[in-house]
């Protein structure tokens, strides 16, 4: 596995048998996938160790996810919003909505606020691709565009992507002409 910043997948030609593209929102610029868009999410983390149940409501826009020591309260679902900074209005709305469902959260200590971008797309892209860059070809398995579902979809998508890589590696390779 190699972790590095790329401007184009062409930089990987002749270096790997297969490339797995998990670039998320970066697929917009990396491979020109214009169907990608950001989905801004706002999260608040509180100390409320008495909360033990996972709750999601309003079509998963708002949720309460207990962790080992803290509780994640979310969120927002703001399509095409590229802001990664915290928004106090959004934070307060998350707290208010979650406290309506679990009033004891009002006693929780606010620990942090966080905003991030989810990689939105009309559907997950999980497929094999032969990309051509000039005279060079690159075998790619694309696996991105999971939106806010990455935490629940990642195991199945990773298994399917692995199967696609195995298919590519086990297929007979025809020699290419060097003329």
CSV table of N, CA and C in Angstrom, one decimal:
chain,number,residue,atom,x,y,z
A,1,UNK,N,0.8,-1.2,0.0
A,1,UNK,CA,0.0,0.0,0.0
A,1,UNK,C,0.9,1.2,0.0
A,2,UNK,N,0.5,2.2,-0.8
A,2,UNK,CA,1.2,3.5,-0.9
A,2,UNK,C,0.3,4.6,-0.6
A,3,UNK,N,0.7,5.5,0.3
A,3,UNK,CA,-0.1,6.7,0.6
A,3,UNK,C,0.7,7.9,0.2
A,4,UNK,N,0.1,8.6,-0.8
A,4,UNK,CA,0.8,9.8,-1.3
A,4,UNK,C,-0.3,10.7,-2.0
A,5,UNK,N,0.0,11.9,-2.2
A,5,UNK,CA,-0.8,12.8,-2.9
A,5,UNK,C,-0.6,12.6,-4.4
A,6,UNK,N,-1.7,12.5,-5.2
A,6,UNK,CA,-1.6,12.3,-6.6
A,6,UNK,C,-2.4,13.5,-7.3
A,7,UNK,N,-1.9,13.9,-8.4
A,7,UNK,CA,-2.6,14.8,-9.3
A,7,UNK,C,-3.4,14.1,-10.3
A,8,UNK,N,-2.9,12.9,-10.7
A,8,UNK,CA,-3.6,12.0,-11.7
A,8,UNK,C,-3.2,10.6,-11.4
A,9,UNK,N,-4.1,9.7,-11.7
A,9,UNK,CA,-3.8,8.2,-11.6
A,9,UNK,C,-2.7,7.8,-12.6
A,10,UNK,N,-2.5,8.7,-13.6
A,10,UNK,CA,-1.5,8.4,-14.6
A,10,UNK,C,-0.1,8.3,-14.0
A,11,UNK,N,0.1,8.9,-12.8
A,11,UNK,CA,1.4,8.8,-12.1
A,11,UNK,C,1.7,7.4,-11.6
A,12,UNK,N,0.7,6.5,-11.7
A,12,UNK,CA,0.8,5.1,-11.2
A,12,UNK,C,1.0,4.1,-12.3
A,13,UNK,N,0.9,4.6,-13.6
A,13,UNK,CA,1.1,3.7,-14.7
A,13,UNK,C,2.4,3.0,-14.6
A,14,UNK,N,2.5,1.7,-14.9
A,14,UNK,CA,3.7,0.9,-15.0
A,14,UNK,C,4.3,0.7,-13.6
A,15,UNK,N,3.6,1.0,-12.5
A,15,UNK,CA,4.1,0.8,-11.2
A,15,UNK,C,3.4,-0.3,-10.4
A,16,UNK,N,2.1,-0.5,-10.8
A,16,UNK,CA,1.3,-1.5,-10.0
A,16,UNK,C,0.5,-2.3,-11.0
A,17,UNK,N,0.2,-3.5,-10.6
A,17,UNK,CA,-0.6,-4.4,-11.5
A,17,UNK,C,-2.1,-3.9,-11.4
A,18,UNK,N,-2.5,-3.5,-10.2
A,18,UNK,CA,-3.9,-3.0,-10.0
A,18,UNK,C,-3.8,-1.8,-9.0
A,19,UNK,N,-4.6,-0.8,-9.3
A,19,UNK,CA,-4.7,0.3,-8.3
A,19,UNK,C,-6.2,0.3,-7.8
A,20,UNK,N,-6.3,0.4,-6.5
A,20,UNK,CA,-7.7,0.5,-5.9
A,20,UNK,C,-7.9,2.0,-5.6
A,21,UNK,N,-8.8,2.6,-6.2
A,21,UNK,CA,-9.1,4.0,-6.1
A,21,UNK,C,-10.2,4.3,-5.0
A,22,UNK,N,-9.8,4.6,-3.8
A,22,UNK,CA,-10.7,5.0,-2.7
A,22,UNK,C,-10.5,6.4,-2.4
A,23,UNK,N,-10.6,7.3,-3.4
A,23,UNK,CA,-10.2,8.7,-3.2
A,23,UNK,C,-11.4,9.5,-2.7
A,24,UNK,N,-12.6,8.9,-2.5
A,24,UNK,CA,-13.7,9.6,-1.9
A,24,UNK,C,-14.0,10.9,-2.7
A,25,UNK,N,-14.2,12.0,-2.0
A,25,UNK,CA,-14.5,13.3,-2.6
A,25,UNK,C,-13.4,13.7,-3.6
A,26,UNK,N,-12.2,13.2,-3.3
A,26,UNK,CA,-11.1,13.6,-4.2
A,26,UNK,C,-11.2,13.1,-5.6
A,27,UNK,N,-12.1,12.1,-5.8
A,27,UNK,CA,-12.4,11.6,-7.2
A,27,UNK,C,-12.9,12.7,-8.1
A,28,UNK,N,-13.5,13.7,-7.6
A,28,UNK,CA,-13.9,14.8,-8.3
A,28,UNK,C,-12.8,15.4,-9.2
A,29,UNK,N,-11.7,15.7,-8.5
A,29,UNK,CA,-10.5,16.3,-9.2
A,29,UNK,C,-9.5,15.2,-9.7
A,30,UNK,N,-9.4,14.1,-9.0
A,30,UNK,CA,-8.4,13.1,-9.4
A,30,UNK,C,-8.7,12.4,-10.7
A,31,UNK,N,-10.0,12.0,-10.9
A,31,UNK,CA,-10.3,11.4,-12.2
A,31,UNK,C,-11.4,12.1,-12.9
A,32,UNK,N,-11.8,13.3,-12.5
A,32,UNK,CA,-12.8,14.1,-13.2
A,32,UNK,C,-14.2,13.6,-13.0
A,33,UNK,N,-14.5,12.9,-11.9
A,33,UNK,CA,-15.9,12.4,-11.6
A,33,UNK,C,-16.7,13.6,-11.2
A,34,UNK,N,-17.4,14.2,-12.1
A,34,UNK,CA,-18.2,15.4,-11.8
A,34,UNK,C,-19.5,15.1,-11.1
A,35,UNK,N,-19.8,13.8,-10.9
A,35,UNK,CA,-21.0,13.5,-10.1
A,35,UNK,C,-20.8,13.5,-8.6
A,36,UNK,N,-19.5,13.7,-8.2
A,36,UNK,CA,-19.2,13.8,-6.8
A,36,UNK,C,-19.6,15.1,-6.3
A,37,UNK,N,-20.0,15.1,-5.0
A,37,UNK,CA,-20.4,16.4,-4.4
A,37,UNK,C,-20.2,16.2,-2.8
A,38,UNK,N,-19.9,17.3,-2.1
A,38,UNK,CA,-19.7,17.2,-0.7
A,38,UNK,C,-21.1,17.1,0.0
A,39,UNK,N,-21.1,16.4,1.1
A,39,UNK,CA,-22.3,16.4,2.0
A,39,UNK,C,-21.7,16.8,3.4
A,40,UNK,N,-21.9,18.0,3.8
A,40,UNK,CA,-21.3,18.5,5.0
A,40,UNK,C,-22.1,18.0,6.2
A,41,UNK,N,-21.3,17.5,7.2
A,41,UNK,CA,-21.8,17.0,8.4
A,41,UNK,C,-21.3,17.7,9.6
A,42,UNK,N,-22.1,18.0,10.6
A,42,UNK,CA,-21.7,18.6,11.8
A,42,UNK,C,-21.9,17.7,13.0
A,43,UNK,N,-20.9,17.5,13.8
A,43,UNK,CA,-20.9,16.5,14.9
A,43,UNK,C,-20.5,17.2,16.2
A,44,UNK,N,-21.2,16.8,17.3
A,44,UNK,CA,-20.9,17.3,18.6
A,44,UNK,C,-20.6,16.1,19.5
A,45,UNK,N,-19.5,16.1,20.2
A,45,UNK,CA,-19.2,15.0,21.1
A,45,UNK,C,-19.3,15.5,22.6
A,46,UNK,N,-20.1,14.7,23.3
A,46,UNK,CA,-20.3,15.0,24.7
A,46,UNK,C,-19.9,13.8,25.6
A,47,UNK,N,-19.7,14.2,26.9
A,47,UNK,CA,-19.5,13.2,27.9
A,47,UNK,C,-20.8,12.9,28.6
A,48,UNK,N,-21.4,11.7,28.3
A,48,UNK,CA,-22.7,11.3,28.9
A,48,UNK,C,-22.7,9.8,29.0
A,49,UNK,N,-21.8,9.3,29.9
A,49,UNK,CA,-21.6,7.8,30.0
A,49,UNK,C,-22.9,7.0,30.4
A,50,UNK,N,-23.9,7.7,30.8
A,50,UNK,CA,-25.2,7.0,31.1
A,50,UNK,C,-26.0,6.6,29.9
A,51,UNK,N,-25.7,7.2,28.8
A,51,UNK,CA,-26.4,6.9,27.5
A,51,UNK,C,-25.7,5.7,26.9
A,52,UNK,N,-26.5,4.6,26.7
A,52,UNK,CA,-26.0,3.4,26.2
A,52,UNK,C,-26.6,2.9,24.9
A,53,UNK,N,-27.6,3.6,24.4
A,53,UNK,CA,-28.3,3.1,23.2
A,53,UNK,C,-28.1,4.0,22.0
A,54,UNK,N,-28.0,3.4,20.8
A,54,UNK,CA,-27.8,4.1,19.6
A,54,UNK,C,-29.2,4.5,19.1
A,55,UNK,N,-29.3,5.8,18.7
A,55,UNK,CA,-30.5,6.3,18.2
A,55,UNK,C,-30.3,7.1,16.9
A,56,UNK,N,-31.1,6.9,15.9
A,56,UNK,CA,-31.0,7.7,14.7
A,56,UNK,C,-32.5,8.1,14.3
A,57,UNK,N,-32.7,9.3,13.9
A,57,UNK,CA,-34.0,9.8,13.5
A,57,UNK,C,-33.9,10.8,12.5
A,58,UNK,N,-35.1,11.2,11.9
A,58,UNK,CA,-35.2,12.2,10.9
A,58,UNK,C,-34.3,11.7,9.7
A,59,UNK,N,-34.5,10.4,9.3
A,59,UNK,CA,-33.8,9.8,8.2
A,59,UNK,C,-32.3,9.9,8.3
A,60,UNK,N,-31.8,9.7,9.6
A,60,UNK,CA,-30.4,9.6,9.9
A,60,UNK,C,-29.7,11.0,9.9
A,61,UNK,N,-30.5,12.1,9.7
A,61,UNK,CA,-29.8,13.4,9.8
A,61,UNK,C,-29.3,13.6,11.2
A,62,UNK,N,-30.2,13.2,12.2
A,62,UNK,CA,-29.8,13.3,13.6
A,62,UNK,C,-29.6,12.0,14.2
A,63,UNK,N,-28.5,11.8,15.0
A,63,UNK,CA,-28.2,10.5,15.6
A,63,UNK,C,-27.5,10.7,16.9
A,64,UNK,N,-27.5,9.6,17.7
A,64,UNK,CA,-26.9,9.5,19.0
A,64,UNK,C,-26.1,8.2,19.0
A,65,UNK,N,-24.8,8.3,18.9
A,65,UNK,CA,-24.0,7.1,18.8
A,65,UNK,C,-23.0,7.0,20.1
A,66,UNK,N,-23.4,6.2,21.0
A,66,UNK,CA,-22.5,6.0,22.2
A,66,UNK,C,-21.2,5.4,21.8
A,67,UNK,N,-20.1,5.9,22.4
A,67,UNK,CA,-18.8,5.2,22.2
A,67,UNK,C,-18.4,4.7,23.5
A,68,UNK,N,-17.1,4.3,23.6
A,68,UNK,CA,-16.6,3.8,24.9
A,68,UNK,C,-16.7,4.8,26.0
A,69,UNK,N,-16.3,6.0,25.8
A,69,UNK,CA,-16.3,7.0,26.8
A,69,UNK,C,-17.1,8.2,26.5
A,70,UNK,N,-17.4,8.5,25.3
A,70,UNK,CA,-18.1,9.7,24.9
A,70,UNK,C,-19.3,9.3,23.9
A,71,UNK,N,-20.1,10.3,23.7
A,71,UNK,CA,-21.3,10.1,22.8
A,71,UNK,C,-21.1,11.1,21.6
A,72,UNK,N,-21.3,10.6,20.4
A,72,UNK,CA,-21.3,11.4,19.2
A,72,UNK,C,-22.7,11.7,18.9
A,73,UNK,N,-23.0,13.0,18.8
A,73,UNK,CA,-24.3,13.6,18.4
A,73,UNK,C,-24.2,14.2,17.0
A,74,UNK,N,-25.0,13.8,16.2
A,74,UNK,CA,-25.0,14.4,14.8
A,74,UNK,C,-26.4,14.7,14.3
A,75,UNK,N,-26.5,15.2,13.3
A,75,UNK,CA,-25.5,15.8,12.5
A,75,UNK,C,-26.3,16.7,11.5
A,76,UNK,N,-25.7,16.9,10.5
A,76,UNK,CA,-26.3,17.7,9.4
A,76,UNK,C,-26.1,16.9,8.1
A,77,UNK,N,-26.8,17.3,7.1
A,77,UNK,CA,-26.7,16.6,5.8
A,77,UNK,C,-26.9,17.7,4.7
A,78,UNK,N,-25.8,18.5,4.6
A,78,UNK,CA,-25.9,19.7,3.7
A,78,UNK,C,-25.1,19.5,2.4
A,79,UNK,N,-25.9,19.1,1.4
A,79,UNK,CA,-25.4,18.8,0.1
A,79,UNK,C,-24.8,20.0,-0.6
A,80,UNK,N,-23.7,19.8,-1.2
A,80,UNK,CA,-22.9,20.9,-2.0
A,80,UNK,C,-22.4,22.0,-1.1
A,81,UNK,N,-22.2,21.7,0.2
A,81,UNK,CA,-21.6,22.7,1.1
A,81,UNK,C,-20.2,22.2,1.4
A,82,UNK,N,-19.2,23.0,1.0
A,82,UNK,CA,-17.8,22.7,1.1
A,82,UNK,C,-17.2,23.2,2.4
A,83,UNK,N,-18.0,23.8,3.3
A,83,UNK,CA,-17.4,24.3,4.5
A,83,UNK,C,-17.0,23.2,5.5
A,84,UNK,N,-15.7,23.2,6.0
A,84,UNK,CA,-15.3,22.2,6.9
A,84,UNK,C,-15.1,22.8,8.3
A,85,UNK,N,-15.6,24.1,8.5
A,85,UNK,CA,-15.5,24.7,9.8
A,85,UNK,C,-16.8,24.5,10.6
A,86,UNK,N,-16.7,24.6,11.9
A,86,UNK,CA,-17.8,24.4,12.7
A,86,UNK,C,-18.8,25.6,12.5
A,87,UNK,N,-20.0,25.3,12.6
A,87,UNK,CA,-21.1,26.3,12.5
A,87,UNK,C,-21.9,26.3,13.8
A,88,UNK,N,-21.8,27.3,14.6
A,88,UNK,CA,-22.5,27.4,15.9
A,88,UNK,C,-24.0,27.1,15.8
A,89,UNK,N,-24.6,27.6,14.8
A,89,UNK,CA,-26.1,27.4,14.6
A,89,UNK,C,-26.3,25.9,14.4
A,90,UNK,N,-25.5,25.3,13.5
A,90,UNK,CA,-25.7,23.8,13.3
A,90,UNK,C,-25.4,23.0,14.6
A,91,UNK,N,-24.4,23.4,15.3
A,91,UNK,CA,-24.1,22.7,16.6
A,91,UNK,C,-25.2,22.8,17.6
A,92,UNK,N,-25.8,23.9,17.7
A,92,UNK,CA,-26.9,24.1,18.6
A,92,UNK,C,-28.1,23.3,18.2
A,93,UNK,N,-28.4,23.3,16.9
A,93,UNK,CA,-29.5,22.5,16.3
A,93,UNK,C,-29.3,21.0,16.6
A,94,UNK,N,-28.1,20.5,16.4
A,94,UNK,CA,-27.8,19.1,16.7
A,94,UNK,C,-28.1,18.8,18.2
A,95,UNK,N,-27.5,19.7,19.1
A,95,UNK,CA,-27.8,19.5,20.5
A,95,UNK,C,-29.3,19.5,20.8
A,96,UNK,N,-30.0,20.5,20.3
A,96,UNK,CA,-31.4,20.6,20.6
A,96,UNK,C,-32.2,19.4,20.1
A,97,UNK,N,-31.9,19.0,18.9
A,97,UNK,CA,-32.7,17.8,18.4
A,97,UNK,C,-32.4,16.5,19.1
A,98,UNK,N,-31.1,16.3,19.5
A,98,UNK,CA,-30.8,15.1,20.2
A,98,UNK,C,-31.3,15.1,21.6
A,99,UNK,N,-31.3,16.3,22.2
A,99,UNK,CA,-31.8,16.4,23.6
A,99,UNK,C,-33.3,16.3,23.7
A,100,UNK,N,-34.0,16.6,22.6
A,100,UNK,CA,-35.5,16.3,22.6
A,100,UNK,C,-35.7,14.8,22.7
A,101,UNK,N,-34.9,14.0,22.1
A,101,UNK,CA,-35.2,12.6,22.2
A,101,UNK,C,-34.6,12.0,23.5
A,102,UNK,N,-33.4,12.4,23.9
A,102,UNK,CA,-32.8,11.9,25.1
A,102,UNK,C,-32.5,13.2,26.0
A,103,UNK,N,-33.5,13.6,26.8
A,103,UNK,CA,-33.4,14.8,27.6
A,103,UNK,C,-32.2,14.8,28.5
A,104,UNK,N,-31.8,13.7,29.0
A,104,UNK,CA,-30.6,13.6,30.0
A,104,UNK,C,-29.3,14.1,29.3
A,105,UNK,N,-29.3,14.2,28.0
A,105,UNK,CA,-28.1,14.7,27.3
A,105,UNK,C,-27.8,16.1,27.7
A,106,UNK,N,-28.8,16.8,28.1
A,106,UNK,CA,-28.6,18.2,28.6
A,106,UNK,C,-27.6,18.3,29.7
A,107,UNK,N,-27.4,17.2,30.5
A,107,UNK,CA,-26.5,17.2,31.6
A,107,UNK,C,-25.1,16.8,31.1
A,108,UNK,N,-24.9,16.4,29.9
A,108,UNK,CA,-23.6,16.0,29.4
A,108,UNK,C,-22.7,17.2,29.2
A,109,UNK,N,-21.4,16.9,29.4
A,109,UNK,CA,-20.4,18.0,29.2
A,109,UNK,C,-20.0,18.0,27.7
A,110,UNK,N,-20.1,19.2,27.1
A,110,UNK,CA,-19.6,19.3,25.7
A,110,UNK,C,-18.1,19.2,25.6
A,111,UNK,N,-17.6,18.3,24.8
A,111,UNK,CA,-16.2,18.0,24.7
A,111,UNK,C,-15.6,18.6,23.4
A,112,UNK,N,-16.3,18.5,22.3
A,112,UNK,CA,-15.8,19.0,21.1
A,112,UNK,C,-16.8,19.1,20.0
A,113,UNK,N,-16.5,19.9,19.0
A,113,UNK,CA,-17.4,20.1,17.8
A,113,UNK,C,-16.5,19.8,16.6
A,114,UNK,N,-17.1,19.2,15.6
A,114,UNK,CA,-16.4,18.8,14.4
A,114,UNK,C,-17.3,18.9,13.2
A,115,UNK,N,-16.7,19.4,12.1
A,115,UNK,CA,-17.4,19.4,10.9
A,115,UNK,C,-16.6,18.7,9.8
A,116,UNK,N,-17.2,18.0,8.9
A,116,UNK,CA,-16.5,17.3,7.9
A,116,UNK,C,-17.3,17.1,6.6
A,117,UNK,N,-16.7,16.6,5.6
A,117,UNK,CA,-17.4,16.4,4.3
A,117,UNK,C,-17.4,14.9,4.0
A,118,UNK,N,-18.6,14.5,3.7
A,118,UNK,CA,-18.8,13.1,3.2
A,118,UNK,C,-18.8,13.1,1.7
A,119,UNK,N,-18.3,12.0,1.1
A,119,UNK,CA,-18.2,11.9,-0.3
A,119,UNK,C,-19.6,11.5,-1.0
A,120,UNK,N,-20.3,12.5,-1.4
A,120,UNK,CA,-21.6,12.2,-2.0
A,120,UNK,C,-21.5,11.9,-3.5
A,121,UNK,N,-22.5,11.0,-4.0
A,121,UNK,CA,-22.5,10.6,-5.4
A,121,UNK,C,-23.9,10.0,-5.6
A,122,UNK,N,-24.5,10.0,-6.8
A,122,UNK,CA,-25.8,9.4,-7.0
A,122,UNK,C,-25.8,7.9,-6.5
A,123,UNK,N,-24.7,7.2,-6.7
A,123,UNK,CA,-24.6,5.8,-6.2
A,123,UNK,C,-23.1,5.5,-6.0
A,124,UNK,N,-22.8,4.6,-5.2
A,124,UNK,CA,-21.5,4.2,-4.9
A,124,UNK,C,-20.8,3.7,-6.2
A,125,UNK,N,-19.6,4.1,-6.4
A,125,UNK,CA,-18.9,3.5,-7.6
A,125,UNK,C,-18.0,2.4,-7.1
A,126,UNK,N,-18.3,1.2,-7.5
A,126,UNK,CA,-17.6,0.0,-7.1
A,126,UNK,C,-17.5,-0.9,-8.3
A,127,UNK,N,-16.4,-0.7,-9.1
A,127,UNK,CA,-16.3,-1.4,-10.4
A,127,UNK,C,-14.8,-1.5,-10.8
A,128,UNK,N,-14.6,-2.4,-11.8
A,128,UNK,CA,-13.3,-2.5,-12.5
A,128,UNK,C,-13.3,-1.5,-13.6
A,129,UNK,N,-12.1,-1.0,-13.9
A,129,UNK,CA,-11.9,0.0,-15.0
A,129,UNK,C,-10.6,-0.2,-15.6
A,130,UNK,N,-10.5,-0.1,-16.9
A,130,UNK,CA,-9.2,0.0,-17.6
A,130,UNK,C,-9.0,1.5,-18.1
A,131,UNK,N,-8.2,2.2,-17.4
A,131,UNK,CA,-8.0,3.6,-17.8
A,131,UNK,C,-6.8,3.8,-18.7
A,132,UNK,N,-6.9,4.6,-19.7
A,132,UNK,CA,-5.9,4.8,-20.6
A,132,UNK,C,-5.3,6.2,-20.5
A,133,UNK,N,-4.0,6.3,-20.4
A,133,UNK,CA,-3.3,7.6,-20.3
A,133,UNK,C,-2.3,7.6,-21.5
A,134,UNK,N,-2.6,8.2,-22.6
A,134,UNK,CA,-1.7,8.2,-23.7
A,134,UNK,C,-1.6,6.8,-24.2
A,135,UNK,N,-0.4,6.2,-24.3
A,135,UNK,CA,-0.2,4.8,-24.7
A,135,UNK,C,-0.2,3.9,-23.5
A,136,UNK,N,-0.4,4.4,-22.3
A,136,UNK,CA,-0.3,3.5,-21.1
A,136,UNK,C,-1.7,3.2,-20.6
A,137,UNK,N,-1.8,2.0,-20.1
A,137,UNK,CA,-3.1,1.5,-19.5
A,137,UNK,C,-2.9,1.2,-18.0
A,138,UNK,N,-3.9,1.5,-17.2
A,138,UNK,CA,-3.9,1.3,-15.8
A,138,UNK,C,-5.2,0.5,-15.4
A,139,UNK,N,-5.0,-0.6,-14.8
A,139,UNK,CA,-6.2,-1.4,-14.3
A,139,UNK,C,-6.5,-0.8,-12.9
A,140,UNK,N,-7.8,-0.4,-12.7
A,140,UNK,CA,-8.2,0.2,-11.5
A,140,UNK,C,-9.5,-0.4,-11.0
A,141,UNK,N,-9.6,-0.5,-9.7
A,141,UNK,CA,-10.9,-0.9,-9.1
A,141,UNK,C,-11.3,0.4,-8.3
A,142,UNK,N,-12.4,1.0,-8.7
A,142,UNK,CA,-12.9,2.2,-8.0
A,142,UNK,C,-13.8,1.7,-6.9
A,143,UNK,N,-13.7,2.4,-5.7
A,143,UNK,CA,-14.5,2.1,-4.6
A,143,UNK,C,-14.6,3.5,-3.8
A,144,UNK,N,-15.6,4.3,-4.2
A,144,UNK,CA,-15.8,5.6,-3.5
A,144,UNK,C,-17.3,6.0,-3.7
A,145,UNK,N,-17.6,7.1,-3.0
A,145,UNK,CA,-18.9,7.7,-3.2
A,145,UNK,C,-19.9,7.2,-2.2
A,146,UNK,N,-19.5,6.8,-1.0
A,146,UNK,CA,-20.4,6.2,0.0
A,146,UNK,C,-21.2,7.2,0.8
A,147,UNK,N,-21.0,8.4,0.6
A,147,UNK,CA,-21.8,9.4,1.3
A,147,UNK,C,-21.7,9.3,2.8
A,148,UNK,N,-22.8,9.4,3.5
A,148,UNK,CA,-22.7,9.2,5.0
A,148,UNK,C,-22.8,7.7,5.4
A,149,UNK,N,-22.9,6.8,4.4
A,149,UNK,CA,-23.0,5.4,4.7
A,149,UNK,C,-21.7,4.6,4.8
A,150,UNK,N,-20.6,5.3,4.7
A,150,UNK,CA,-19.3,4.5,4.7
A,150,UNK,C,-19.1,3.7,5.9
A,151,UNK,N,-19.6,4.2,7.1
A,151,UNK,CA,-19.4,3.4,8.3
A,151,UNK,C,-20.1,2.1,8.3
A,152,UNK,N,-21.2,2.0,7.6
A,152,UNK,CA,-22.0,0.8,7.5
A,152,UNK,C,-21.7,0.0,6.3
A,153,UNK,N,-21.3,0.6,5.2
A,153,UNK,CA,-21.1,-0.1,3.9
A,153,UNK,C,-19.6,-0.6,3.8
A,154,UNK,N,-18.7,-0.1,4.5
A,154,UNK,CA,-17.3,-0.4,4.2
A,154,UNK,C,-16.9,-1.8,4.2
A,155,UNK,N,-17.4,-2.7,5.1
A,155,UNK,CA,-17.0,-4.1,5.1
A,155,UNK,C,-17.4,-4.8,3.8
A,156,UNK,N,-18.6,-4.6,3.4
A,156,UNK,CA,-19.1,-5.3,2.2
A,156,UNK,C,-18.4,-4.7,0.9
A,157,UNK,N,-18.3,-3.4,0.9
A,157,UNK,CA,-17.6,-2.8,-0.3
A,157,UNK,C,-16.2,-3.2,-0.4
A,158,UNK,N,-15.5,-3.3,0.8
A,158,UNK,CA,-14.1,-3.8,0.8
A,158,UNK,C,-14.0,-5.2,0.3
A,159,UNK,N,-14.9,-6.0,0.7
A,159,UNK,CA,-14.9,-7.4,0.3
A,159,UNK,C,-15.1,-7.5,-1.2
A,160,UNK,N,-16.1,-6.8,-1.7
A,160,UNK,CA,-16.3,-6.8,-3.1
A,160,UNK,C,-15.2,-6.2,-3.9
A,161,UNK,N,-14.5,-5.1,-3.5
A,161,UNK,CA,-13.4,-4.6,-4.1
A,161,UNK,C,-12.2,-5.6,-4.2
A,162,UNK,N,-12.1,-6.3,-3.1
A,162,UNK,CA,-11.0,-7.3,-3.0
A,162,UNK,C,-11.3,-8.4,-4.1
A,163,UNK,N,-12.5,-8.8,-4.2
A,163,UNK,CA,-12.9,-9.8,-5.2
A,163,UNK,C,-12.6,-9.3,-6.6
A,164,UNK,N,-12.9,-8.0,-6.9
A,164,UNK,CA,-12.6,-7.4,-8.2
A,164,UNK,C,-11.1,-7.4,-8.5
A,165,UNK,N,-10.3,-7.1,-7.5
A,165,UNK,CA,-8.8,-7.1,-7.6
A,165,UNK,C,-8.4,-8.6,-8.0
A,166,UNK,N,-8.9,-9.5,-7.3
A,166,UNK,CA,-8.5,-10.9,-7.5
A,166,UNK,C,-8.9,-11.3,-8.9
A,167,UNK,N,-10.1,-10.9,-9.4
A,167,UNK,CA,-10.5,-11.2,-10.8
A,167,UNK,C,-9.5,-10.6,-11.8
A,168,UNK,N,-9.1,-9.4,-11.6
A,168,UNK,CA,-8.1,-8.7,-12.5
A,168,UNK,C,-6.8,-9.5,-12.5
A,169,UNK,N,-6.3,-9.8,-11.3
A,169,UNK,CA,-5.0,-10.5,-11.2
A,169,UNK,C,-5.0,-11.9,-11.7
A,170,UNK,N,-6.2,-12.6,-11.7
A,170,UNK,CA,-6.2,-14.0,-12.2
A,170,UNK,C,-6.6,-14.1,-13.7
A,171,UNK,N,-6.9,-12.9,-14.3
A,171,UNK,CA,-7.3,-13.0,-15.7
A,171,UNK,C,-6.0,-13.0,-16.5
A,172,UNK,N,-6.0,-13.8,-17.6
A,172,UNK,CA,-4.8,-13.9,-18.4
A,172,UNK,C,-4.4,-12.6,-19.1
A,173,UNK,N,-3.2,-12.3,-19.0
A,173,UNK,CA,-2.7,-11.0,-19.6
A,173,UNK,C,-2.1,-11.2,-21.0
A,174,UNK,N,-2.7,-10.5,-21.9
A,174,UNK,CA,-2.1,-10.6,-23.3
A,174,UNK,C,-0.9,-9.7,-23.4
A,175,UNK,N,0.2,-10.2,-24.0
A,175,UNK,CA,1.3,-9.4,-24.2
A,175,UNK,C,1.0,-8.1,-25.0
A,176,UNK,N,1.6,-7.0,-24.6
A,176,UNK,CA,1.4,-5.8,-25.3
A,176,UNK,C,2.6,-5.5,-26.2
A,177,UNK,N,2.3,-4.9,-27.3
A,177,UNK,CA,3.3,-4.6,-28.3
A,177,UNK,C,4.2,-3.4,-27.9
A,178,UNK,N,5.5,-3.5,-28.1
A,178,UNK,CA,6.3,-2.4,-27.7
A,178,UNK,C,6.8,-1.7,-29.0
A,179,UNK,N,6.1,-1.9,-30.1
A,179,UNK,CA,6.5,-1.3,-31.4
A,179,UNK,C,6.2,0.2,-31.4
